Amino acid sequence: MLHEREEEEEEEEMDKQQQQQQESRSSSNKKVDLGVIATWVKKHASLYEAATRHPFIESIRNGTVDLSSFRRWLGQDNIFVRAFVPFAASVLVKACNETDDSSDMEVILGGMAALNDELAWFKKEASKWGVTLSAIVPLAANVGYCSFLKSLMSSEVEYTVALTAFWAIEAVYQDSFAYCLEEGAETLEELKETCYRWGNDDFGEWCCTLEERANRRLQMASEDVRKKAEAVLLRVLELEVEFWDMSRVGI
Ligand SMILES: Cc1ncc(CO)c(N)n1
């Protein structure tokens, strides 16, 4: 009897160990599913949060935003988007030169089509808010960000690195403005169109597709290129924080 009981306990112990091994295998699989970019967003969560939950964005979401801050942001962002167009075009050129996968080109082209509407939207929105776009001078944070974009256009910068920056730039705006459209947000009615411009679900889905394309390239990239891409992601997040800072009055 005692011998049989010991055998049963041994079998139960074996089953338990196999169960634990199975669970650890499936949890490690979950880690693989995260993807390189989501792993970096998790690793640098405080900087990502600083870029996507900035006080300027919080003030839009809770309805307390100073409208002169908003006007300043609008005038500066129009300048940024005009510098972003050639950067996006340079990512498209790198995609055509460096990848065999034509779906990257289609995803990037999709983003560029939106940029065309965006330039027209800034003109309309500026006249709604009495902002004379032609009179706006780029402030220091904007000059710095635009020159960073220009540096990424160099042929020395790998497609995978530029694609990661492209994703980060778009994803910060999508995440920030979607936050202002969430249930319970108190965003002013007259600011909802701006938030919707980047916060809408279609743009959100496009950003996810862009993230998948970037992850695919990052997975197959060398360690050196992955390191450069991570550094560029962090730099974009820092520049986004400085851009929001610049928009607040008196800075
Ligand atoms: C500063 C800045 N970052 C990202 C975007 C997204 O297009 C934008 N319009 N402006």
PDB file of C-alpha atoms and ligand atoms in Angstrom:
ATOM      1  CA  MET A   1       0.000   0.000   0.000  1.00  0.00           C
ATOM      2  CA  LEU A   2       2.700   2.439   1.041  1.00  0.00           C
ATOM      3  CA  HIS A   3       4.666   1.641  -2.147  1.00  0.00           C
ATOM      4  CA  GLU A   4       1.597   2.309  -4.356  1.00  0.00           C
ATOM      5  CA  ARG A   5       0.964   5.638  -2.545  1.00  0.00           C
ATOM      6  CA  GLU A   6       4.570   6.675  -3.140  1.00  0.00           C
ATOM      7  CA  GLU A   7       4.199   5.789  -6.833  1.00  0.00           C
ATOM      8  CA  GLU A   8       1.007   7.888  -7.095  1.00  0.00           C
ATOM      9  CA  GLU A   9       2.725  10.853  -5.419  1.00  0.00           C
ATOM     10  CA  GLU A  10       5.672  10.511  -7.819  1.00  0.00           C
ATOM     11  CA  GLU A  11       3.298  10.515 -10.814  1.00  0.00           C
ATOM     12  CA  GLU A  12       1.442  13.570  -9.443  1.00  0.00           C
ATOM     13  CA  GLU A  13       4.808  15.347  -9.031  1.00  0.00           C
ATOM     14  CA  MET A  14       5.771  14.466 -12.635  1.00  0.00           C
ATOM     15  CA  ASP A  15       2.411  15.781 -13.941  1.00  0.00           C
ATOM     16  CA  LYS A  16       2.860  19.008 -11.969  1.00  0.00           C
ATOM     17  CA  GLN A  17       6.379  19.550 -13.384  1.00  0.00           C
ATOM     18  CA  GLN A  18       5.169  18.862 -16.947  1.00  0.00           C
ATOM     19  CA  GLN A  19       2.311  21.327 -16.417  1.00  0.00           C
ATOM     20  CA  GLN A  20       4.762  23.990 -15.172  1.00  0.00           C
ATOM     21  CA  GLN A  21       7.102  23.371 -18.137  1.00  0.00           C
ATOM     22  CA  GLN A  22       4.140  23.687 -20.519  1.00  0.00           C
ATOM     23  CA  GLU A  23       3.050  26.937 -18.885  1.00  0.00           C
ATOM     24  CA  SER A  24       6.563  28.437 -18.986  1.00  0.00           C
ATOM     25  CA  ARG A  25       6.878  27.453 -22.686  1.00  0.00           C
ATOM     26  CA  SER A  26       3.551  29.109 -23.545  1.00  0.00           C
ATOM     27  CA  SER A  27       4.439  32.255 -21.542  1.00  0.00           C
ATOM     28  CA  SER A  28       7.810  32.477 -23.344  1.00  0.00           C
ATOM     29  CA  ASN A  29       5.866  32.167 -26.632  1.00  0.00           C
ATOM     30  CA  LYS A  30       3.777  35.143 -25.476  1.00  0.00           C
ATOM     31  CA  LYS A  31       7.066  37.126 -25.135  1.00  0.00           C
ATOM     32  CA  VAL A  32       7.848  36.361 -28.785  1.00  0.00           C
ATOM     33  CA  ASP A  33       4.382  37.645 -29.831  1.00  0.00           C
ATOM     34  CA  LEU A  34       5.130  41.077 -28.301  1.00  0.00           C
ATOM     35  CA  GLY A  35       7.355  42.127 -31.237  1.00  0.00           C
ATOM     36  CA  VAL A  36      10.482  44.263 -31.041  1.00  0.00           C
ATOM     37  CA  ILE A  37       8.724  47.666 -30.959  1.00  0.00           C
ATOM     38  CA  ALA A  38       6.244  46.697 -28.205  1.00  0.00           C
ATOM     39  CA  THR A  39       9.192  45.334 -26.195  1.00  0.00           C
ATOM     40  CA  TRP A  40      10.951  48.717 -26.531  1.00  0.00           C
ATOM     41  CA  VAL A  41       7.773  50.644 -25.651  1.00  0.00           C
ATOM     42  CA  LYS A  42       7.554  48.499 -22.493  1.00  0.00           C
ATOM     43  CA  LYS A  43      11.284  48.908 -21.725  1.00  0.00           C
ATOM     44  CA  HIS A  44      11.047  52.715 -22.131  1.00  0.00           C
ATOM     45  CA  ALA A  45       7.519  53.050 -20.708  1.00  0.00           C
ATOM     46  CA  SER A  46       8.174  56.306 -18.788  1.00  0.00           C
ATOM     47  CA  LEU A  47       9.542  58.134 -21.852  1.00  0.00           C
ATOM     48  CA  TYR A  48       6.739  56.728 -24.047  1.00  0.00           C
ATOM     49  CA  GLU A  49       4.228  57.936 -21.448  1.00  0.00           C
ATOM     50  CA  ALA A  50       5.902  61.382 -21.316  1.00  0.00           C
ATOM     51  CA  ALA A  51       5.395  61.637 -25.100  1.00  0.00           C
ATOM     52  CA  THR A  52       1.820  60.311 -25.244  1.00  0.00           C
ATOM     53  CA  ARG A  53       0.338  61.603 -21.966  1.00  0.00           C
ATOM     54  CA  HIS A  54       2.012  65.049 -21.960  1.00  0.00           C
ATOM     55  CA  PRO A  55       0.415  67.807 -19.812  1.00  0.00           C
ATOM     56  CA  PHE A  56      -0.540  69.588 -23.052  1.00  0.00           C
ATOM     57  CA  ILE A  57      -2.455  66.475 -24.160  1.00  0.00           C
ATOM     58  CA  GLU A  58      -3.923  66.041 -20.661  1.00  0.00           C
ATOM     59  CA  SER A  59      -5.135  69.655 -20.804  1.00  0.00           C
ATOM     60  CA  ILE A  60      -6.885  68.986 -24.130  1.00  0.00           C
ATOM     61  CA  ARG A  61      -8.441  65.818 -22.686  1.00  0.00           C
ATOM     62  CA  ASN A  62      -9.723  67.502 -19.493  1.00  0.00           C
ATOM     63  CA  GLY A  63     -10.973  70.597 -21.330  1.00  0.00           C
ATOM     64  CA  THR A  64      -8.631  73.060 -19.594  1.00  0.00           C
ATOM     65  CA  VAL A  65      -6.226  73.673 -22.513  1.00  0.00           C
ATOM     66  CA  ASP A  66      -5.169  77.297 -22.954  1.00  0.00           C
ATOM     67  CA  LEU A  67      -6.346  78.120 -26.492  1.00  0.00           C
ATOM     68  CA  SER A  68      -3.259  80.251 -27.163  1.00  0.00           C
ATOM     69  CA  SER A  69      -1.204  77.088 -26.480  1.00  0.00           C
ATOM     70  CA  PHE A  70      -3.372  75.244 -28.971  1.00  0.00           C
ATOM     71  CA  ARG A  71      -2.924  77.994 -31.574  1.00  0.00           C
ATOM     72  CA  ARG A  72       0.850  77.906 -31.006  1.00  0.00           C
ATOM     73  CA  TRP A  73       0.871  74.104 -31.452  1.00  0.00           C
ATOM     74  CA  LEU A  74      -1.213  74.404 -34.671  1.00  0.00           C
ATOM     75  CA  GLY A  75       1.135  76.942 -36.260  1.00  0.00           C
ATOM     76  CA  GLN A  76       4.254  74.969 -35.295  1.00  0.00           C
ATOM     77  CA  ASP A  77       2.861  71.597 -36.343  1.00  0.00           C
ATOM     78  CA  ASN A  78       2.017  72.916 -39.802  1.00  0.00           C
ATOM     79  CA  ILE A  79       5.733  73.692 -40.197  1.00  0.00           C
ATOM     80  CA  PHE A  80       6.673  70.233 -38.867  1.00  0.00           C
ATOM     81  CA  VAL A  81       4.333  68.387 -41.241  1.00  0.00           C
ATOM     82  CA  ARG A  82       5.839  70.261 -44.196  1.00  0.00           C
ATOM     83  CA  ALA A  83       9.252  68.928 -43.116  1.00  0.00           C
ATOM     84  CA  PHE A  84       7.758  65.467 -42.470  1.00  0.00           C
ATOM     85  CA  VAL A  85       6.592  65.105 -46.105  1.00  0.00           C
ATOM     86  CA  PRO A  86      10.108  64.820 -47.628  1.00  0.00           C
ATOM     87  CA  PHE A  87      11.140  62.556 -44.726  1.00  0.00           C
ATOM     88  CA  ALA A  88       8.194  60.223 -45.480  1.00  0.00           C
ATOM     89  CA  ALA A  89       9.163  60.311 -49.166  1.00  0.00           C
ATOM     90  CA  SER A  90      12.724  59.317 -48.205  1.00  0.00           C
ATOM     91  CA  VAL A  91      11.382  56.308 -46.277  1.00  0.00           C
ATOM     92  CA  LEU A  92       9.426  55.328 -49.394  1.00  0.00           C
ATOM     93  CA  VAL A  93      12.602  55.542 -51.528  1.00  0.00           C
ATOM     94  CA  LYS A  94      14.537  53.438 -48.999  1.00  0.00           C
ATOM     95  CA  ALA A  95      11.670  50.877 -49.015  1.00  0.00           C
ATOM     96  CA  CYS A  96      11.838  50.613 -52.817  1.00  0.00           C
ATOM     97  CA  ASN A  97      15.635  50.285 -52.753  1.00  0.00           C
ATOM     98  CA  GLU A  98      16.096  48.021 -49.743  1.00  0.00           C
ATOM     99  CA  THR A  99      13.170  45.618 -49.467  1.00  0.00           C
ATOM    100  CA  ASP A 100      11.759  42.964 -51.742  1.00  0.00           C
ATOM    101  CA  ASP A 101       8.428  43.156 -49.941  1.00  0.00           C
ATOM    102  CA  SER A 102       6.183  45.545 -51.906  1.00  0.00           C
ATOM    103  CA  SER A 103       3.589  45.697 -49.096  1.00  0.00           C
ATOM    104  CA  ASP A 104       5.950  48.035 -47.181  1.00  0.00           C
ATOM    105  CA  MET A 105       5.753  50.487 -50.104  1.00  0.00           C
ATOM    106  CA  GLU A 106       1.933  50.294 -50.094  1.00  0.00           C
ATOM    107  CA  VAL A 107       1.733  50.952 -46.333  1.00  0.00           C
ATOM    108  CA  ILE A 108       4.095  53.938 -46.566  1.00  0.00           C
ATOM    109  CA  LEU A 109       2.207  55.320 -49.596  1.00  0.00           C
ATOM    110  CA  GLY A 110      -1.008  55.054 -47.551  1.00  0.00           C
ATOM    111  CA  GLY A 111       0.551  57.290 -44.913  1.00  0.00           C
ATOM    112  CA  MET A 112       1.686  59.799 -47.523  1.00  0.00           C
ATOM    113  CA  ALA A 113      -1.811  60.056 -49.024  1.00  0.00           C
ATOM    114  CA  ALA A 114      -3.039  61.151 -45.572  1.00  0.00           C
ATOM    115  CA  LEU A 115      -0.311  63.822 -45.503  1.00  0.00           C
ATOM    116  CA  ASN A 116      -1.754  65.425 -48.630  1.00  0.00           C
ATOM    117  CA  ASP A 117      -5.128  65.915 -46.878  1.00  0.00           C
ATOM    118  CA  GLU A 118      -3.260  67.025 -43.742  1.00  0.00           C
ATOM    119  CA  LEU A 119      -1.669  70.071 -45.413  1.00  0.00           C
ATOM    120  CA  ALA A 120      -5.111  71.224 -46.605  1.00  0.00           C
ATOM    121  CA  TRP A 121      -6.568  70.542 -43.135  1.00  0.00           C
ATOM    122  CA  PHE A 122      -3.962  72.797 -41.464  1.00  0.00           C
ATOM    123  CA  LYS A 123      -4.942  75.702 -43.754  1.00  0.00           C
ATOM    124  CA  LYS A 124      -8.640  75.263 -42.948  1.00  0.00           C
ATOM    125  CA  GLU A 125      -8.073  74.801 -39.215  1.00  0.00           C
ATOM    126  CA  ALA A 126      -5.680  77.781 -39.057  1.00  0.00           C
ATOM    127  CA  SER A 127      -8.265  80.112 -40.586  1.00  0.00           C
ATOM    128  CA  LYS A 128     -10.866  78.744 -38.107  1.00  0.00           C
ATOM    129  CA  TRP A 129      -8.555  79.756 -35.228  1.00  0.00           C
ATOM    130  CA  GLY A 130      -7.283  82.999 -36.762  1.00  0.00           C
ATOM    131  CA  VAL A 131      -3.726  81.674 -37.118  1.00  0.00           C
ATOM    132  CA  THR A 132      -1.764  83.195 -40.044  1.00  0.00           C
ATOM    133  CA  LEU A 133       0.397  80.220 -41.066  1.00  0.00           C
ATOM    134  CA  SER A 134       2.663  82.288 -43.335  1.00  0.00           C
ATOM    135  CA  ALA A 135       3.635  84.478 -40.383  1.00  0.00           C
ATOM    136  CA  ILE A 136       4.684  81.615 -38.094  1.00  0.00           C
ATOM    137  CA  VAL A 137       8.405  81.263 -37.340  1.00  0.00           C
ATOM    138  CA  PRO A 138       9.596  77.785 -36.239  1.00  0.00           C
ATOM    139  CA  LEU A 139      10.544  77.750 -32.533  1.00  0.00           C
ATOM    140  CA  ALA A 140      13.748  76.053 -31.324  1.00  0.00           C
ATOM    141  CA  ALA A 141      12.188  72.643 -30.522  1.00  0.00           C
ATOM    142  CA  ASN A 142      10.614  72.575 -33.975  1.00  0.00           C
ATOM    143  CA  VAL A 143      13.875  73.557 -35.691  1.00  0.00           C
ATOM    144  CA  GLY A 144      15.625  70.751 -33.792  1.00  0.00           C
ATOM    145  CA  TYR A 145      13.004  68.153 -34.675  1.00  0.00           C
ATOM    146  CA  CYS A 146      12.947  69.150 -38.358  1.00  0.00           C
ATOM    147  CA  SER A 147      16.730  68.944 -38.605  1.00  0.00           C
ATOM    148  CA  PHE A 148      16.577  65.485 -37.005  1.00  0.00           C
ATOM    149  CA  LEU A 149      14.084  64.442 -39.717  1.00  0.00           C
ATOM    150  CA  LYS A 150      16.492  65.792 -42.328  1.00  0.00           C
ATOM    151  CA  SER A 151      19.374  63.759 -40.835  1.00  0.00           C
ATOM    152  CA  LEU A 152      17.277  60.568 -41.189  1.00  0.00           C
ATOM    153  CA  MET A 153      16.877  61.269 -44.914  1.00  0.00           C
ATOM    154  CA  SER A 154      20.574  60.567 -45.502  1.00  0.00           C
ATOM    155  CA  SER A 155      21.307  57.462 -47.590  1.00  0.00           C
ATOM    156  CA  GLU A 156      23.616  56.433 -44.695  1.00  0.00           C
ATOM    157  CA  VAL A 157      20.518  55.787 -42.557  1.00  0.00           C
ATOM    158  CA  GLU A 158      19.213  52.233 -43.059  1.00  0.00           C
ATOM    159  CA  TYR A 159      15.628  51.706 -44.192  1.00  0.00           C
ATOM    160  CA  THR A 160      14.826  49.742 -40.978  1.00  0.00           C
ATOM    161  CA  VAL A 161      16.025  52.637 -38.808  1.00  0.00           C
ATOM    162  CA  ALA A 162      14.061  55.232 -40.817  1.00  0.00           C
ATOM    163  CA  LEU A 163      10.932  53.007 -40.797  1.00  0.00           C
ATOM    164  CA  THR A 164      11.139  52.717 -36.992  1.00  0.00           C
ATOM    165  CA  ALA A 165      11.306  56.525 -36.705  1.00  0.00           C
ATOM    166  CA  PHE A 166       8.360  56.851 -39.125  1.00  0.00           C
ATOM    167  CA  TRP A 167       6.292  54.526 -36.906  1.00  0.00           C
ATOM    168  CA  ALA A 168       7.271  56.335 -33.677  1.00  0.00           C
ATOM    169  CA  ILE A 169       6.390  59.787 -35.059  1.00  0.00           C
ATOM    170  CA  GLU A 170       2.959  58.659 -36.252  1.00  0.00           C
ATOM    171  CA  ALA A 171       2.214  56.429 -33.249  1.00  0.00           C
ATOM    172  CA  VAL A 172       2.857  59.190 -30.678  1.00  0.00           C
ATOM    173  CA  TYR A 173       0.198  61.403 -32.287  1.00  0.00           C
ATOM    174  CA  GLN A 174      -2.238  58.512 -32.747  1.00  0.00           C
ATOM    175  CA  ASP A 175      -1.892  57.426 -29.124  1.00  0.00           C
ATOM    176  CA  SER A 176      -2.002  61.006 -27.742  1.00  0.00           C
ATOM    177  CA  PHE A 177      -5.082  62.160 -29.630  1.00  0.00           C
ATOM    178  CA  ALA A 178      -6.986  58.854 -29.323  1.00  0.00           C
ATOM    179  CA  TYR A 179      -6.607  59.381 -25.555  1.00  0.00           C
ATOM    180  CA  CYS A 180      -8.466  62.727 -25.921  1.00  0.00           C
ATOM    181  CA  LEU A 181     -11.376  60.959 -27.676  1.00  0.00           C
ATOM    182  CA  GLU A 182     -11.822  58.174 -25.102  1.00  0.00           C
ATOM    183  CA  GLU A 183     -15.016  57.660 -23.103  1.00  0.00           C
ATOM    184  CA  GLY A 184     -14.955  60.106 -20.208  1.00  0.00           C
ATOM    185  CA  ALA A 185     -12.673  62.652 -21.905  1.00  0.00           C
ATOM    186  CA  GLU A 186     -13.827  66.278 -21.589  1.00  0.00           C
ATOM    187  CA  THR A 187     -12.226  67.530 -24.803  1.00  0.00           C
ATOM    188  CA  LEU A 188     -13.765  70.798 -26.021  1.00  0.00           C
ATOM    189  CA  GLU A 189     -16.149  70.317 -28.947  1.00  0.00           C
ATOM    190  CA  GLU A 190     -14.153  72.735 -31.140  1.00  0.00           C
ATOM    191  CA  LEU A 191     -10.957  70.645 -30.583  1.00  0.00           C
ATOM    192  CA  LYS A 192     -12.506  67.265 -31.399  1.00  0.00           C
ATOM    193  CA  GLU A 193     -11.834  67.524 -35.126  1.00  0.00           C
ATOM    194  CA  THR A 194      -8.113  68.006 -34.437  1.00  0.00           C
ATOM    195  CA  CYS A 195      -8.067  65.011 -32.064  1.00  0.00           C
ATOM    196  CA  TYR A 196     -10.001  62.920 -34.578  1.00  0.00           C
ATOM    197  CA  ARG A 197      -7.477  63.750 -37.316  1.00  0.00           C
ATOM    198  CA  TRP A 198      -4.883  61.500 -35.645  1.00  0.00           C
ATOM    199  CA  GLY A 199      -6.947  59.737 -32.992  1.00  0.00           C
ATOM    200  CA  ASN A 200      -9.357  57.937 -35.349  1.00  0.00           C
ATOM    201  CA  ASP A 201      -9.470  54.135 -35.563  1.00  0.00           C
ATOM    202  CA  ASP A 202      -8.446  53.928 -39.231  1.00  0.00           C
ATOM    203  CA  PHE A 203      -5.222  55.814 -38.501  1.00  0.00           C
ATOM    204  CA  GLY A 204      -4.785  53.565 -35.457  1.00  0.00           C
ATOM    205  CA  GLU A 205      -5.062  50.454 -37.621  1.00  0.00           C
ATOM    206  CA  TRP A 206      -2.634  51.946 -40.158  1.00  0.00           C
ATOM    207  CA  CYS A 207      -0.132  52.582 -37.331  1.00  0.00           C
ATOM    208  CA  CYS A 208      -0.461  48.924 -36.253  1.00  0.00           C
ATOM    209  CA  THR A 209       0.224  47.764 -39.809  1.00  0.00           C
ATOM    210  CA  LEU A 210       3.249  50.063 -39.961  1.00  0.00           C
ATOM    211  CA  GLU A 211       4.427  48.598 -36.624  1.00  0.00           C
ATOM    212  CA  GLU A 212       4.143  45.070 -38.039  1.00  0.00           C
ATOM    213  CA  ARG A 213       6.205  46.083 -41.094  1.00  0.00           C
ATOM    214  CA  ALA A 214       8.846  47.669 -38.853  1.00  0.00           C
ATOM    215  CA  ASN A 215       8.904  44.615 -36.530  1.00  0.00           C
ATOM    216  CA  ARG A 216       9.451  42.322 -39.492  1.00  0.00           C
ATOM    217  CA  ARG A 217      12.464  44.357 -40.576  1.00  0.00           C
ATOM    218  CA  LEU A 218      13.785  44.651 -36.987  1.00  0.00           C
ATOM    219  CA  GLN A 219      13.513  40.890 -36.436  1.00  0.00           C
ATOM    220  CA  MET A 220      15.728  40.188 -39.473  1.00  0.00           C
ATOM    221  CA  ALA A 221      18.099  43.140 -38.867  1.00  0.00           C
ATOM    222  CA  SER A 222      21.643  42.926 -37.475  1.00  0.00           C
ATOM    223  CA  GLU A 223      22.186  43.768 -33.799  1.00  0.00           C
ATOM    224  CA  ASP A 224      23.919  46.979 -34.931  1.00  0.00           C
ATOM    225  CA  VAL A 225      20.886  48.160 -36.940  1.00  0.00           C
ATOM    226  CA  ARG A 226      18.540  47.195 -34.074  1.00  0.00           C
ATOM    227  CA  LYS A 227      20.634  49.308 -31.679  1.00  0.00           C
ATOM    228  CA  LYS A 228      20.479  52.287 -34.071  1.00  0.00           C
ATOM    229  CA  ALA A 229      16.700  51.841 -34.473  1.00  0.00           C
ATOM    230  CA  GLU A 230      16.180  51.764 -30.688  1.00  0.00           C
ATOM    231  CA  ALA A 231      18.289  54.940 -30.292  1.00  0.00           C
ATOM    232  CA  VAL A 232      16.260  56.692 -33.004  1.00  0.00           C
ATOM    233  CA  LEU A 233      12.991  55.605 -31.355  1.00  0.00           C
ATOM    234  CA  LEU A 234      14.151  57.145 -28.061  1.00  0.00           C
ATOM    235  CA  ARG A 235      15.250  60.350 -29.826  1.00  0.00           C
ATOM    236  CA  VAL A 236      11.836  60.697 -31.483  1.00  0.00           C
ATOM    237  CA  LEU A 237      10.105  60.303 -28.101  1.00  0.00           C
ATOM    238  CA  GLU A 238      12.370  62.988 -26.563  1.00  0.00           C
ATOM    239  CA  LEU A 239      11.703  65.360 -29.487  1.00  0.00           C
ATOM    240  CA  GLU A 240       7.948  64.793 -29.194  1.00  0.00           C
ATOM    241  CA  VAL A 241       8.080  65.768 -25.508  1.00  0.00           C
ATOM    242  CA  GLU A 242      10.037  68.925 -26.419  1.00  0.00           C
ATOM    243  CA  PHE A 243       7.496  69.696 -29.170  1.00  0.00           C
ATOM    244  CA  TRP A 244       4.573  69.477 -26.721  1.00  0.00           C
ATOM    245  CA  ASP A 245       6.594  71.547 -24.186  1.00  0.00           C
ATOM    246  CA  MET A 246       7.136  74.238 -26.853  1.00  0.00           C
ATOM    247  CA  SER A 247       3.377  74.465 -27.505  1.00  0.00           C
ATOM    248  CA  ARG A 248       2.611  75.507 -23.925  1.00  0.00           C
ATOM    249  CA  VAL A 249       2.450  79.289 -23.429  1.00  0.00           C
ATOM    250  CA  GLY A 250       5.504  81.055 -22.106  1.00  0.00           C
ATOM    251  CA  ILE A 251       8.061  78.363 -22.893  1.00  0.00           C
TER     252      ILE A 251
HETATM  253  C1  LIG B   1       5.416  66.936 -33.967  1.00  0.00           C
HETATM  254  C2  LIG B   1       4.595  65.926 -34.723  1.00  0.00           C
HETATM  255  N1  LIG B   1       4.799  64.616 -34.519  1.00  0.00           N
HETATM  256  C3  LIG B   1       4.073  63.691 -35.185  1.00  0.00           C
HETATM  257  C4  LIG B   1       3.099  64.081 -36.080  1.00  0.00           C
HETATM  258  C5  LIG B   1       2.283  63.038 -36.800  1.00  0.00           C
HETATM  259  O1  LIG B   1       2.117  63.293 -38.116  1.00  0.00           O
HETATM  260  C6  LIG B   1       2.916  65.459 -36.279  1.00  0.00           C
HETATM  261  N2  LIG B   1       1.966  65.916 -37.139  1.00  0.00           N
HETATM  262  N3  LIG B   1       3.663  66.363 -35.585  1.00  0.00           N
END
